[in-house]
PDB file of C-alpha atoms in Angstrom:
ATOM      1  CA  MET A 208      -8.043 -25.423   3.735  1.00  0.00           C
ATOM      2  CA  LYS A 209      -4.446 -26.918   4.166  1.00  0.00           C
ATOM      3  CA  LYS A 210      -2.689 -26.896   7.410  1.00  0.00           C
ATOM      4  CA  THR A 211      -0.143 -24.635   6.403  1.00  0.00           C
ATOM      5  CA  ASP A 212      -2.794 -22.041   5.698  1.00  0.00           C
ATOM      6  CA  ARG A 213      -4.425 -22.490   8.726  1.00  0.00           C
ATOM      7  CA  SER A 214      -1.286 -22.058  10.648  1.00  0.00           C
ATOM      8  CA  ALA A 215      -0.336 -18.993   8.943  1.00  0.00           C
ATOM      9  CA  ILE A 216      -3.723 -17.371   9.398  1.00  0.00           C
ATOM     10  CA  LEU A 217      -3.796 -18.166  13.045  1.00  0.00           C
ATOM     11  CA  LEU A 218       0.025 -16.772  13.471  1.00  0.00           C
ATOM     12  CA  PHE A 219      -1.067 -13.526  11.613  1.00  0.00           C
ATOM     13  CA  SER A 220      -4.330 -12.987  13.731  1.00  0.00           C
ATOM     14  CA  ILE A 221      -2.440 -13.410  16.945  1.00  0.00           C
ATOM     15  CA  PHE A 222       0.183 -11.088  15.720  1.00  0.00           C
ATOM     16  CA  TRP A 223      -2.308  -8.457  14.667  1.00  0.00           C
ATOM     17  CA  ILE A 224      -4.498  -8.744  17.796  1.00  0.00           C
ATOM     18  CA  VAL A 225      -1.517  -8.354  20.198  1.00  0.00           C
ATOM     19  CA  VAL A 226      -0.224  -5.418  18.242  1.00  0.00           C
ATOM     20  CA  THR A 227      -3.458  -3.882  18.126  1.00  0.00           C
ATOM     21  CA  SER A 228      -4.199  -4.394  21.830  1.00  0.00           C
ATOM     22  CA  SER A 229      -1.067  -2.932  22.628  1.00  0.00           C
ATOM     23  CA  TYR A 230      -1.841   0.316  20.968  1.00  0.00           C
ATOM     24  CA  PHE A 231      -4.823   0.656  23.086  1.00  0.00           C
ATOM     25  CA  LEU A 232      -2.805  -0.343  26.123  1.00  0.00           C
ATOM     26  CA  PHE A 233      -0.160   2.248  25.433  1.00  0.00           C
ATOM     27  CA  VAL A 234      -2.911   4.883  24.939  1.00  0.00           C
ATOM     28  CA  SER A 235      -4.494   3.946  28.222  1.00  0.00           C
ATOM     29  CA  MET A 236      -0.989   4.068  29.908  1.00  0.00           C
ATOM     30  CA  GLY A 237      -0.818   7.773  28.838  1.00  0.00           C
ATOM     31  CA  PHE A 238       2.152   7.125  26.073  1.00  0.00           C
ATOM     32  CA  THR A 239       2.810  10.083  23.956  1.00  0.00           C
ATOM     33  CA  LEU A 240       1.103   9.848  20.496  1.00  0.00           C
ATOM     34  CA  SER A 241       2.415  10.757  16.987  1.00  0.00           C
ATOM     35  CA  SER A 242       0.284  12.964  15.006  1.00  0.00           C
ATOM     36  CA  ILE A 243      -0.616  10.060  12.867  1.00  0.00           C
ATOM     37  CA  ALA A 244      -1.546   7.936  15.778  1.00  0.00           C
ATOM     38  CA  GLU A 245      -4.141  10.003  17.360  1.00  0.00           C
ATOM     39  CA  ASP A 246      -7.931   8.873  17.583  1.00  0.00           C
ATOM     40  CA  GLY A 247      -7.021   5.374  16.860  1.00  0.00           C
ATOM     41  CA  LEU A 248     -10.286   3.901  17.676  1.00  0.00           C
ATOM     42  CA  HIS A 249     -12.265   6.327  15.708  1.00  0.00           C
ATOM     43  CA  SER A 250     -10.059   5.797  12.607  1.00  0.00           C
ATOM     44  CA  LEU A 251     -10.358   1.882  12.986  1.00  0.00           C
ATOM     45  CA  LEU A 252     -14.147   2.023  13.150  1.00  0.00           C
ATOM     46  CA  THR A 253     -14.793   4.532  10.722  1.00  0.00           C
ATOM     47  CA  ILE A 254     -12.116   4.020   7.962  1.00  0.00           C
ATOM     48  CA  TYR A 255     -10.189   0.856   8.336  1.00  0.00           C
ATOM     49  CA  ILE A 256     -12.750  -1.540   9.303  1.00  0.00           C
ATOM     50  CA  PRO A 257     -15.147  -0.384   6.694  1.00  0.00           C
ATOM     51  CA  VAL A 258     -12.250  -0.872   4.004  1.00  0.00           C
ATOM     52  CA  LEU A 259     -11.930  -4.542   5.259  1.00  0.00           C
ATOM     53  CA  PHE A 260     -15.538  -5.294   4.661  1.00  0.00           C
ATOM     54  CA  LEU A 261     -16.081  -3.130   1.571  1.00  0.00           C
ATOM     55  CA  VAL A 262     -12.875  -4.313  -0.212  1.00  0.00           C
ATOM     56  CA  VAL A 263     -11.670  -7.582   0.964  1.00  0.00           C
ATOM     57  CA  PHE A 264     -14.737  -9.486   1.999  1.00  0.00           C
ATOM     58  CA  LEU A 265     -17.176  -7.914  -0.693  1.00  0.00           C
ATOM     59  CA  LEU A 266     -14.664  -8.186  -3.456  1.00  0.00           C
ATOM     60  CA  LEU A 267     -14.018 -11.887  -2.764  1.00  0.00           C
ATOM     61  CA  TYR A 268     -17.507 -12.634  -2.692  1.00  0.00           C
ATOM     62  CA  LEU A 269     -18.232 -10.812  -5.943  1.00  0.00           C
ATOM     63  CA  THR A 270     -15.466 -12.831  -7.671  1.00  0.00           C
ATOM     64  CA  GLN A 271     -15.590 -16.112  -5.760  1.00  0.00           C
ATOM     65  CA  LYS A 272     -16.548 -17.904  -9.113  1.00  0.00           C
ATOM     66  CA  ARG A 273     -13.311 -16.779 -10.821  1.00  0.00           C
ATOM     67  CA  GLU A 274     -10.616 -19.013 -12.223  1.00  0.00           C
ATOM     68  CA  SER A 275      -7.280 -19.109 -10.307  1.00  0.00           C
ATOM     69  CA  VAL A 276      -4.380 -16.677 -11.312  1.00  0.00           C
ATOM     70  CA  ASN A 277      -1.422 -18.674 -12.877  1.00  0.00           C
ATOM     71  CA  TRP A 278       1.260 -16.923 -10.806  1.00  0.00           C
ATOM     72  CA  VAL A 279       3.973 -19.246 -11.971  1.00  0.00           C
ATOM     73  CA  LYS A 280       3.615 -18.332 -15.643  1.00  0.00           C
ATOM     74  CA  LEU A 281       2.656 -14.765 -15.235  1.00  0.00           C
ATOM     75  CA  TYR A 282       5.435 -13.856 -12.715  1.00  0.00           C
ATOM     76  CA  ALA A 283       8.078 -16.248 -13.512  1.00  0.00           C
ATOM     77  CA  VAL A 284       7.851 -17.753  -9.936  1.00  0.00           C
ATOM     78  CA  ASP A 285       9.980 -20.923  -9.291  1.00  0.00           C
ATOM     79  CA  LYS A 286       8.052 -22.899  -6.992  1.00  0.00           C
ATOM     80  CA  ASP A 287      11.255 -24.463  -5.302  1.00  0.00           C
ATOM     81  CA  LEU A 288      12.499 -20.916  -4.569  1.00  0.00           C
ATOM     82  CA  ALA A 289       9.338 -19.116  -3.763  1.00  0.00           C
ATOM     83  CA  LYS A 290       9.480 -19.274  -0.059  1.00  0.00           C
ATOM     84  CA  LYS A 291      13.040 -18.176   0.096  1.00  0.00           C
ATOM     85  CA  GLU A 292      12.294 -15.413  -2.456  1.00  0.00           C
ATOM     86  CA  ALA A 293       9.443 -14.266  -0.493  1.00  0.00           C
ATOM     87  CA  TYR A 294      11.726 -14.138   2.929  1.00  0.00           C
ATOM     88  CA  LEU A 295      14.325 -12.014   0.931  1.00  0.00           C
ATOM     89  CA  CYS A 296      11.817  -9.729  -0.511  1.00  0.00           C
ATOM     90  CA  PHE A 297      10.507  -9.121   3.130  1.00  0.00           C
ATOM     91  CA  LEU A 298      14.072  -8.778   4.506  1.00  0.00           C
ATOM     92  CA  TYR A 299      14.922  -6.404   1.664  1.00  0.00           C
ATOM     93  CA  LEU A 300      11.939  -4.242   2.419  1.00  0.00           C
ATOM     94  CA  ILE A 301      12.835  -4.111   6.412  1.00  0.00           C
ATOM     95  CA  ILE A 302      16.497  -3.218   5.652  1.00  0.00           C
ATOM     96  CA  THR A 303      15.833  -0.794   3.248  1.00  0.00           C
ATOM     97  CA  GLN A 304      12.993   0.912   5.100  1.00  0.00           C
ATOM     98  CA  LEU A 305      15.083   1.202   8.353  1.00  0.00           C
ATOM     99  CA  ILE A 306      18.000   2.733   6.248  1.00  0.00           C
ATOM    100  CA  LEU A 307      15.711   5.330   4.525  1.00  0.00           C
ATOM    101  CA  GLY A 308      13.203   6.042   7.472  1.00  0.00           C
ATOM    102  CA  VAL A 309      15.952   6.301  10.201  1.00  0.00           C
ATOM    103  CA  GLY A 310      18.947   7.496   8.392  1.00  0.00           C
ATOM    104  CA  PHE A 311      17.199   9.603   5.991  1.00  0.00           C
ATOM    105  CA  ASN A 312      13.638  10.554   7.308  1.00  0.00           C
ATOM    106  CA  ILE A 313      12.214   9.257   3.901  1.00  0.00           C
ATOM    107  CA  GLY A 314       8.938   7.214   3.828  1.00  0.00           C
ATOM    108  CA  LEU A 315       6.504   5.733   1.435  1.00  0.00           C
ATOM    109  CA  HIS A 316       4.526   8.809   0.972  1.00  0.00           C
ATOM    110  CA  PHE A 317       6.164  12.324   0.674  1.00  0.00           C
ATOM    111  CA  PRO A 318       7.260  14.085   2.792  1.00  0.00           C
ATOM    112  CA  GLY A 319       8.155  10.934   4.708  1.00  0.00           C
ATOM    113  CA  THR A 320       7.770  11.097   8.416  1.00  0.00           C
ATOM    114  CA  ASP A 321       7.036  14.580   8.489  1.00  0.00           C
ATOM    115  CA  ILE A 322       3.502  16.276   8.280  1.00  0.00           C
ATOM    116  CA  TYR A 323       3.751  18.899   5.622  1.00  0.00           C
ATOM    117  CA  SER A 324       3.090  22.602   6.606  1.00  0.00           C
ATOM    118  CA  THR A 325       3.186  25.507   4.047  1.00  0.00           C
ATOM    119  CA  GLY A 326       6.967  26.194   2.936  1.00  0.00           C
ATOM    120  CA  SER A 327       8.489  23.304   5.026  1.00  0.00           C
ATOM    121  CA  HIS A 328       9.732  21.145   1.805  1.00  0.00           C
ATOM    122  CA  PHE A 329      11.179  21.823  -1.388  1.00  0.00           C
ATOM    123  CA  GLN A 330      11.220  20.775  -4.957  1.00  0.00           C
ATOM    124  CA  GLU A 331      14.528  19.079  -4.316  1.00  0.00           C
ATOM    125  CA  ASP A 332      13.226  17.020  -1.390  1.00  0.00           C
ATOM    126  CA  ILE A 333      10.495  15.720  -3.905  1.00  0.00           C
ATOM    127  CA  LEU A 334      13.136  14.915  -6.445  1.00  0.00           C
ATOM    128  CA  ILE A 335      15.262  12.936  -3.991  1.00  0.00           C
ATOM    129  CA  TRP A 336      12.290  10.964  -2.706  1.00  0.00           C
ATOM    130  CA  VAL A 337      11.192  10.021  -6.144  1.00  0.00           C
ATOM    131  CA  ILE A 338      14.745   8.846  -7.413  1.00  0.00           C
ATOM    132  CA  THR A 339      15.409   7.139  -4.252  1.00  0.00           C
ATOM    133  CA  TYR A 340      12.252   5.215  -4.301  1.00  0.00           C
ATOM    134  CA  THR A 341      12.299   4.502  -7.819  1.00  0.00           C
ATOM    135  CA  ILE A 342      15.759   2.894  -7.817  1.00  0.00           C
ATOM    136  CA  ILE A 343      15.390   0.970  -4.630  1.00  0.00           C
ATOM    137  CA  TYR A 344      11.715  -0.251  -5.118  1.00  0.00           C
ATOM    138  CA  THR A 345      11.027  -0.322  -8.761  1.00  0.00           C
ATOM    139  CA  ILE A 346      13.960  -0.381 -11.007  1.00  0.00           C
ATOM    140  CA  ILE A 347      16.160  -2.949  -8.959  1.00  0.00           C
ATOM    141  CA  PRO A 348      13.241  -5.336  -8.269  1.00  0.00           C
ATOM    142  CA  LEU A 349      12.275  -5.116 -11.980  1.00  0.00           C
ATOM    143  CA  LEU A 350      15.782  -5.990 -13.035  1.00  0.00           C
ATOM    144  CA  TRP A 351      15.676  -8.948 -10.463  1.00  0.00           C
ATOM    145  CA  LEU A 352      12.505 -10.040 -12.014  1.00  0.00           C
ATOM    146  CA  LYS A 353      13.733  -9.831 -15.719  1.00  0.00           C
ATOM    147  CA  LYS A 354      16.933 -11.993 -14.618  1.00  0.00           C
ATOM    148  CA  LYS A 355      14.304 -14.424 -13.235  1.00  0.00           C
ATOM    149  CA  GLY A 356      12.679 -14.627 -16.709  1.00  0.00           C
ATOM    150  CA  PHE A 357       9.824 -12.385 -16.111  1.00  0.00           C
ATOM    151  CA  SER A 358       8.153 -10.235 -18.834  1.00  0.00           C
ATOM    152  CA  LEU A 359       6.282  -7.058 -18.406  1.00  0.00           C
ATOM    153  CA  LYS A 360       4.939  -7.655 -22.055  1.00  0.00           C
ATOM    154  CA  ASN A 361       3.550 -11.112 -21.297  1.00  0.00           C
ATOM    155  CA  LEU A 362       1.952  -9.736 -18.082  1.00  0.00           C
ATOM    156  CA  PHE A 363       0.262  -6.831 -19.617  1.00  0.00           C
ATOM    157  CA  ALA A 364      -1.150  -9.154 -22.445  1.00  0.00           C
ATOM    158  CA  SER A 365      -2.951 -11.330 -19.785  1.00  0.00           C
ATOM    159  CA  PHE A 366      -4.838  -8.368 -18.333  1.00  0.00           C
ATOM    160  CA  LYS A 367      -8.552  -8.616 -18.798  1.00  0.00           C
ATOM    161  CA  TRP A 368      -9.338  -4.950 -18.575  1.00  0.00           C
ATOM    162  CA  ARG A 369     -12.959  -5.132 -19.875  1.00  0.00           C
ATOM    163  CA  ARG A 370     -13.832  -7.874 -17.369  1.00  0.00           C
ATOM    164  CA  ASP A 371     -12.427  -5.858 -14.440  1.00  0.00           C
ATOM    165  CA  LEU A 372     -13.626  -2.406 -15.389  1.00  0.00           C
ATOM    166  CA  TRP A 373     -16.615  -2.478 -12.939  1.00  0.00           C
ATOM    167  CA  ILE A 374     -13.980  -3.091 -10.252  1.00  0.00           C
ATOM    168  CA  ILE A 375     -12.089  -0.079 -11.341  1.00  0.00           C
ATOM    169  CA  ILE A 376     -15.219   2.198 -11.643  1.00  0.00           C
ATOM    170  CA  PHE A 377     -16.903   1.056  -8.375  1.00  0.00           C
ATOM    171  CA  TYR A 378     -13.977   1.213  -6.125  1.00  0.00           C
ATOM    172  CA  TRP A 379     -12.641   4.308  -7.484  1.00  0.00           C
ATOM    173  CA  ALA A 380     -15.878   5.994  -6.929  1.00  0.00           C
ATOM    174  CA  LEU A 381     -16.355   4.545  -3.337  1.00  0.00           C
ATOM    175  CA  ASP A 382     -12.856   5.637  -2.414  1.00  0.00           C
ATOM    176  CA  PHE A 383     -12.880   9.093  -4.121  1.00  0.00           C
ATOM    177  CA  PHE A 384     -16.649  10.211  -3.533  1.00  0.00           C
ATOM    178  CA  GLY A 385     -17.057   8.530  -0.046  1.00  0.00           C
ATOM    179  CA  PRO A 386     -15.319  11.104   1.900  1.00  0.00           C
ATOM    180  CA  ILE A 387     -16.943  13.960   0.180  1.00  0.00           C
ATOM    181  CA  VAL A 388     -20.399  12.255   0.985  1.00  0.00           C
ATOM    182  CA  VAL A 389     -19.714  11.941   4.362  1.00  0.00           C
ATOM    183  CA  GLY A 390     -18.555  15.656   4.697  1.00  0.00           C
ATOM    184  CA  ASP A 391     -14.808  15.532   4.515  1.00  0.00           C
ATOM    185  CA  THR A 392     -14.317  18.369   2.237  1.00  0.00           C
ATOM    186  CA  ASP A 393     -11.467  20.295   3.571  1.00  0.00           C
ATOM    187  CA  PHE A 394      -9.223  19.702   0.625  1.00  0.00           C
ATOM    188  CA  ILE A 395     -11.586  21.454  -1.683  1.00  0.00           C
ATOM    189  CA  GLY A 396     -11.766  25.004  -0.632  1.00  0.00           C
ATOM    190  CA  GLY A 397      -9.073  27.877  -1.422  1.00  0.00           C
ATOM    191  CA  ILE A 398      -7.716  26.234  -4.708  1.00  0.00           C
ATOM    192  CA  SER A 399      -8.490  27.620  -8.197  1.00  0.00           C
ATOM    193  CA  ALA A 400      -9.549  25.861 -11.151  1.00  0.00           C
ATOM    194  CA  SER A 401      -6.249  26.379 -12.846  1.00  0.00           C
ATOM    195  CA  GLN A 402      -4.490  25.142  -9.827  1.00  0.00           C
ATOM    196  CA  TYR A 403      -6.364  21.869  -9.870  1.00  0.00           C
ATOM    197  CA  ILE A 404      -6.039  21.288 -13.519  1.00  0.00           C
ATOM    198  CA  LEU A 405      -2.008  21.529 -13.096  1.00  0.00           C
ATOM    199  CA  GLY A 406      -1.838  20.280  -9.624  1.00  0.00           C
ATOM    200  CA  VAL A 407      -3.903  16.841  -9.859  1.00  0.00           C
ATOM    201  CA  PRO A 408      -1.798  15.593 -12.973  1.00  0.00           C
ATOM    202  CA  LEU A 409       1.488  16.712 -11.135  1.00  0.00           C
ATOM    203  CA  GLY A 410       0.498  15.000  -7.865  1.00  0.00           C
ATOM    204  CA  ILE A 411      -0.501  11.793  -9.630  1.00  0.00           C
ATOM    205  CA  LEU A 412       2.728  11.746 -11.534  1.00  0.00           C
ATOM    206  CA  VAL A 413       4.749  12.413  -8.689  1.00  0.00           C
ATOM    207  CA  ASN A 414       2.989   9.823  -6.381  1.00  0.00           C
ATOM    208  CA  SER A 415       3.176   7.320  -8.968  1.00  0.00           C
ATOM    209  CA  LEU A 416       6.943   7.637  -9.342  1.00  0.00           C
ATOM    210  CA  GLY A 417       7.643   7.737  -5.728  1.00  0.00           C
ATOM    211  CA  ALA A 418       4.980   5.461  -4.141  1.00  0.00           C
ATOM    212  CA  GLY A 419       2.759   3.835  -6.643  1.00  0.00           C
ATOM    213  CA  PHE A 420       5.062   1.955  -8.921  1.00  0.00           C
ATOM    214  CA  PRO A 421       7.453   0.911  -5.703  1.00  0.00           C
ATOM    215  CA  VAL A 422       4.173  -0.685  -4.247  1.00  0.00           C
ATOM    216  CA  VAL A 423       3.262  -2.220  -7.658  1.00  0.00           C
ATOM    217  CA  VAL A 424       6.548  -3.881  -8.210  1.00  0.00           C
ATOM    218  CA  MET A 425       7.738  -4.683  -4.624  1.00  0.00           C
ATOM    219  CA  MET A 426       4.497  -6.011  -3.145  1.00  0.00           C
ATOM    220  CA  HIS A 427       2.103  -6.986  -6.180  1.00  0.00           C
ATOM    221  CA  MET A 428       4.692  -8.343  -8.460  1.00  0.00           C
ATOM    222  CA  VAL A 429       7.406  -9.720  -6.479  1.00  0.00           C
ATOM    223  CA  PHE A 430       5.809 -10.839  -2.932  1.00  0.00           C
ATOM    224  CA  ILE A 431       2.254 -11.517  -3.547  1.00  0.00           C
ATOM    225  CA  PRO A 432       2.939 -14.143  -6.502  1.00  0.00           C
ATOM    226  CA  ARG A 433       5.482 -16.187  -4.466  1.00  0.00           C
ATOM    227  CA  ILE A 434       3.213 -16.155  -1.431  1.00  0.00           C
ATOM    228  CA  ALA A 435       0.475 -17.148  -3.662  1.00  0.00           C
ATOM    229  CA  VAL A 436       2.577 -20.333  -4.809  1.00  0.00           C
ATOM    230  CA  ILE A 437       3.508 -21.187  -1.249  1.00  0.00           C
ATOM    231  CA  PHE A 438      -0.275 -21.143   0.030  1.00  0.00           C
ATOM    232  CA  LYS A 439      -3.153 -22.015  -1.871  1.00  0.00           C
ATOM    233  CA  HIS A 440      -5.976 -20.074   0.020  1.00  0.00           C
ATOM    234  CA  LYS A 441      -6.620 -16.528  -1.050  1.00  0.00           C
ATOM    235  CA  ILE A 442      -7.238 -15.336   2.411  1.00  0.00           C
ATOM    236  CA  THR A 443      -3.726 -16.310   3.477  1.00  0.00           C
ATOM    237  CA  VAL A 444      -2.263 -14.506   0.708  1.00  0.00           C
ATOM    238  CA  ILE A 445      -4.224 -11.439   1.199  1.00  0.00           C
ATOM    239  CA  LEU A 446      -3.525 -11.299   4.910  1.00  0.00           C
ATOM    240  CA  LEU A 447       0.383 -11.612   4.524  1.00  0.00           C
ATOM    241  CA  GLY A 448       0.091  -9.067   1.725  1.00  0.00           C
ATOM    242  CA  GLY A 449      -1.491  -6.802   4.036  1.00  0.00           C
ATOM    243  CA  LEU A 450       1.204  -7.330   6.678  1.00  0.00           C
ATOM    244  CA  PHE A 451       3.976  -6.528   4.001  1.00  0.00           C
ATOM    245  CA  TYR A 452       2.142  -3.260   3.008  1.00  0.00           C
ATOM    246  CA  SER A 453       2.099  -2.119   6.730  1.00  0.00           C
ATOM    247  CA  PHE A 454       5.878  -2.799   7.220  1.00  0.00           C
ATOM    248  CA  PHE A 455       6.220  -0.541   3.850  1.00  0.00           C
ATOM    249  CA  SER A 456       4.215   2.072   5.727  1.00  0.00           C
ATOM    250  CA  LEU A 457       6.334   2.201   8.955  1.00  0.00           C
ATOM    251  CA  PHE A 458       8.143   5.452   8.137  1.00  0.00           C
ATOM    252  CA  ASP A 459       5.258   7.129   6.330  1.00  0.00           C
ATOM    253  CA  GLN A 460       4.078  10.721   6.993  1.00  0.00           C
ATOM    254  CA  GLY A 461       3.167  11.449  10.636  1.00  0.00           C
ATOM    255  CA  VAL A 462       5.090   8.710  12.475  1.00  0.00           C
ATOM    256  CA  ASP A 463       7.743   9.595  15.187  1.00  0.00           C
ATOM    257  CA  TYR A 464      10.293   7.198  16.619  1.00  0.00           C
ATOM    258  CA  SER A 465      12.200   9.964  18.552  1.00  0.00           C
ATOM    259  CA  ASN A 466      11.764   8.151  21.838  1.00  0.00           C
ATOM    260  CA  LEU A 467      10.335   4.673  23.125  1.00  0.00           C
ATOM    261  CA  SER A 468       6.919   6.237  24.048  1.00  0.00           C
ATOM    262  CA  ILE A 469       5.868   7.637  20.826  1.00  0.00           C
ATOM    263  CA  GLY A 470       7.723   4.942  18.735  1.00  0.00           C
ATOM    264  CA  LEU A 471       5.682   2.350  20.313  1.00  0.00           C
ATOM    265  CA  THR A 472       2.416   4.170  19.451  1.00  0.00           C
ATOM    266  CA  SER A 473       3.586   4.811  15.940  1.00  0.00           C
ATOM    267  CA  PHE A 474       4.706   1.249  15.292  1.00  0.00           C
ATOM    268  CA  SER A 475       1.487  -0.165  16.649  1.00  0.00           C
ATOM    269  CA  TYR A 476      -0.971   2.266  15.055  1.00  0.00           C
ATOM    270  CA  MET A 477       0.789   1.518  11.627  1.00  0.00           C
ATOM    271  CA  ILE A 478       0.552  -1.940  11.803  1.00  0.00           C
ATOM    272  CA  MET A 479      -2.965  -1.864  13.157  1.00  0.00           C
ATOM    273  CA  THR A 480      -4.319   0.190  10.347  1.00  0.00           C
ATOM    274  CA  GLN A 481      -2.149  -0.266   7.369  1.00  0.00           C
ATOM    275  CA  THR A 482      -2.333  -3.961   7.448  1.00  0.00           C
ATOM    276  CA  LEU A 483      -6.056  -3.654   6.755  1.00  0.00           C
ATOM    277  CA  VAL A 484      -5.313  -1.299   4.051  1.00  0.00           C
ATOM    278  CA  GLY A 485      -2.638  -3.546   2.560  1.00  0.00           C
ATOM    279  CA  MET A 486      -5.187  -6.399   2.509  1.00  0.00           C
ATOM    280  CA  GLY A 487      -7.543  -4.347   0.520  1.00  0.00           C
ATOM    281  CA  LYS A 488      -4.660  -3.519  -2.005  1.00  0.00           C
ATOM    282  CA  ALA A 489      -3.710  -7.077  -2.034  1.00  0.00           C
ATOM    283  CA  THR A 490      -7.214  -8.569  -2.724  1.00  0.00           C
ATOM    284  CA  PHE A 491      -7.491  -6.646  -6.143  1.00  0.00           C
ATOM    285  CA  THR A 492      -4.293  -8.323  -7.394  1.00  0.00           C
ATOM    286  CA  VAL A 493      -5.108 -11.786  -5.839  1.00  0.00           C
ATOM    287  CA  VAL A 494      -8.590 -11.949  -7.586  1.00  0.00           C
ATOM    288  CA  THR A 495      -7.487 -10.456 -11.021  1.00  0.00           C
ATOM    289  CA  GLY A 496      -3.850 -11.329 -11.382  1.00  0.00           C
ATOM    290  CA  ASN A 497      -3.513  -7.660 -12.387  1.00  0.00           C
ATOM    291  CA  PRO A 498      -1.287  -5.636  -9.905  1.00  0.00           C
ATOM    292  CA  PHE A 499      -2.534  -2.196 -11.423  1.00  0.00           C
ATOM    293  CA  ILE A 500      -5.976  -2.651 -10.264  1.00  0.00           C
ATOM    294  CA  HIS A 501      -5.195  -1.364  -6.759  1.00  0.00           C
ATOM    295  CA  PHE A 502      -3.121   1.471  -8.302  1.00  0.00           C
ATOM    296  CA  ILE A 503      -5.810   2.936 -10.214  1.00  0.00           C
ATOM    297  CA  THR A 504      -8.486   2.693  -7.451  1.00  0.00           C
ATOM    298  CA  LEU A 505      -7.107   2.800  -3.835  1.00  0.00           C
ATOM    299  CA  HIS A 506      -3.435   4.293  -4.087  1.00  0.00           C
ATOM    300  CA  ILE A 507      -2.612   6.940  -6.201  1.00  0.00           C
ATOM    301  CA  ILE A 508      -5.535   8.443  -8.391  1.00  0.00           C
ATOM    302  CA  SER A 509      -8.078   8.415  -5.884  1.00  0.00           C
ATOM    303  CA  ALA A 510      -6.761   8.438  -2.329  1.00  0.00           C
ATOM    304  CA  ARG A 511      -3.577  10.677  -2.937  1.00  0.00           C
ATOM    305  CA  VAL A 512      -5.382  13.435  -4.751  1.00  0.00           C
ATOM    306  CA  PRO A 513      -7.328  14.851  -1.935  1.00  0.00           C
ATOM    307  CA  PHE A 514      -4.361  14.355   0.381  1.00  0.00           C
ATOM    308  CA  ASP A 515      -1.522  15.821  -1.626  1.00  0.00           C
ATOM    309  CA  THR A 516      -2.964  18.205  -4.330  1.00  0.00           C
ATOM    310  CA  ARG A 517      -2.604  21.316  -1.995  1.00  0.00           C
ATOM    311  CA  MET A 518       0.845  20.404  -0.888  1.00  0.00           C
ATOM    312  CA  TYR A 519       2.114  19.949  -4.342  1.00  0.00           C
ATOM    313  CA  ILE A 520       0.375  23.332  -5.612  1.00  0.00           C
ATOM    314  CA  ASP A 521       2.360  25.009  -2.922  1.00  0.00           C
ATOM    315  CA  ILE A 522       5.700  23.236  -3.390  1.00  0.00           C
ATOM    316  CA  PHE A 523       5.788  23.755  -7.006  1.00  0.00           C
ATOM    317  CA  LYS A 524       4.216  27.254  -6.641  1.00  0.00           C
ATOM    318  CA  LEU A 525       1.579  26.616  -9.354  1.00  0.00           C
ATOM    319  CA  LYS A 526      -0.567  29.613 -10.104  1.00  0.00           C
TER     320      LYS A 526
END
């Protein structure tokens, strides 16, 4: 492992440990908790740490003999500009997230920083979220990539779907059926078959446009390939990809930055947990070179279906 990789891993580890320790310190001091930041230790031990082992370490082990991804060719990365472009990508993310989150209460997943309750949001709110995120995190980055010489056609031609099909099936099943096996079935009752038939595809479409494609483009097609050119070790790229995703999630539903106390617990909780989720997402792309593998398994089709189907059925008044 090169010195640059060791330094990056060390700095990342220190940062994550400090932020995580701060969360538990804030809780012990009686700081106000936002709705998403409650039961942090339980969530960390039962959800996020298992994700780290079952996705990152297991997938790296199972694919350890695979050839390296040609990031320069597939994603039109200029080696001389990779570091600068990675910094600019992260800066673009931070600035736009602050504007959208603080100024307009819009986060990565609808309904932004709010927790949905029946009748609290409308179809117009979803339309604004979808259009905003599509323009800022999908269309603009894709236009920039095209200017750099990137070709979606060439990228799709490089995918080895048959080779990677077992990854999709195994991790999709793990992510979707896992909660059901352990008894988390609150999302099932009270919804008719016809509502599911209409609500599930609608939810997948909306979440794909508003959250899935923005993450695929910004994180997996812009940021990760440039980091992968700078650093040679997969773990380094995965760690930094996870950190990138955690900042993408800072204004996700359930956070609260209305005062310093609750803001600190929200920020530290999101960095503590979503970094680990982001590492899982990054691993799929790092080992396959395919930015859509995580999208199919751990982002839209699996995780968001139980989370959001009931909400979309209500908002769109599906019968």
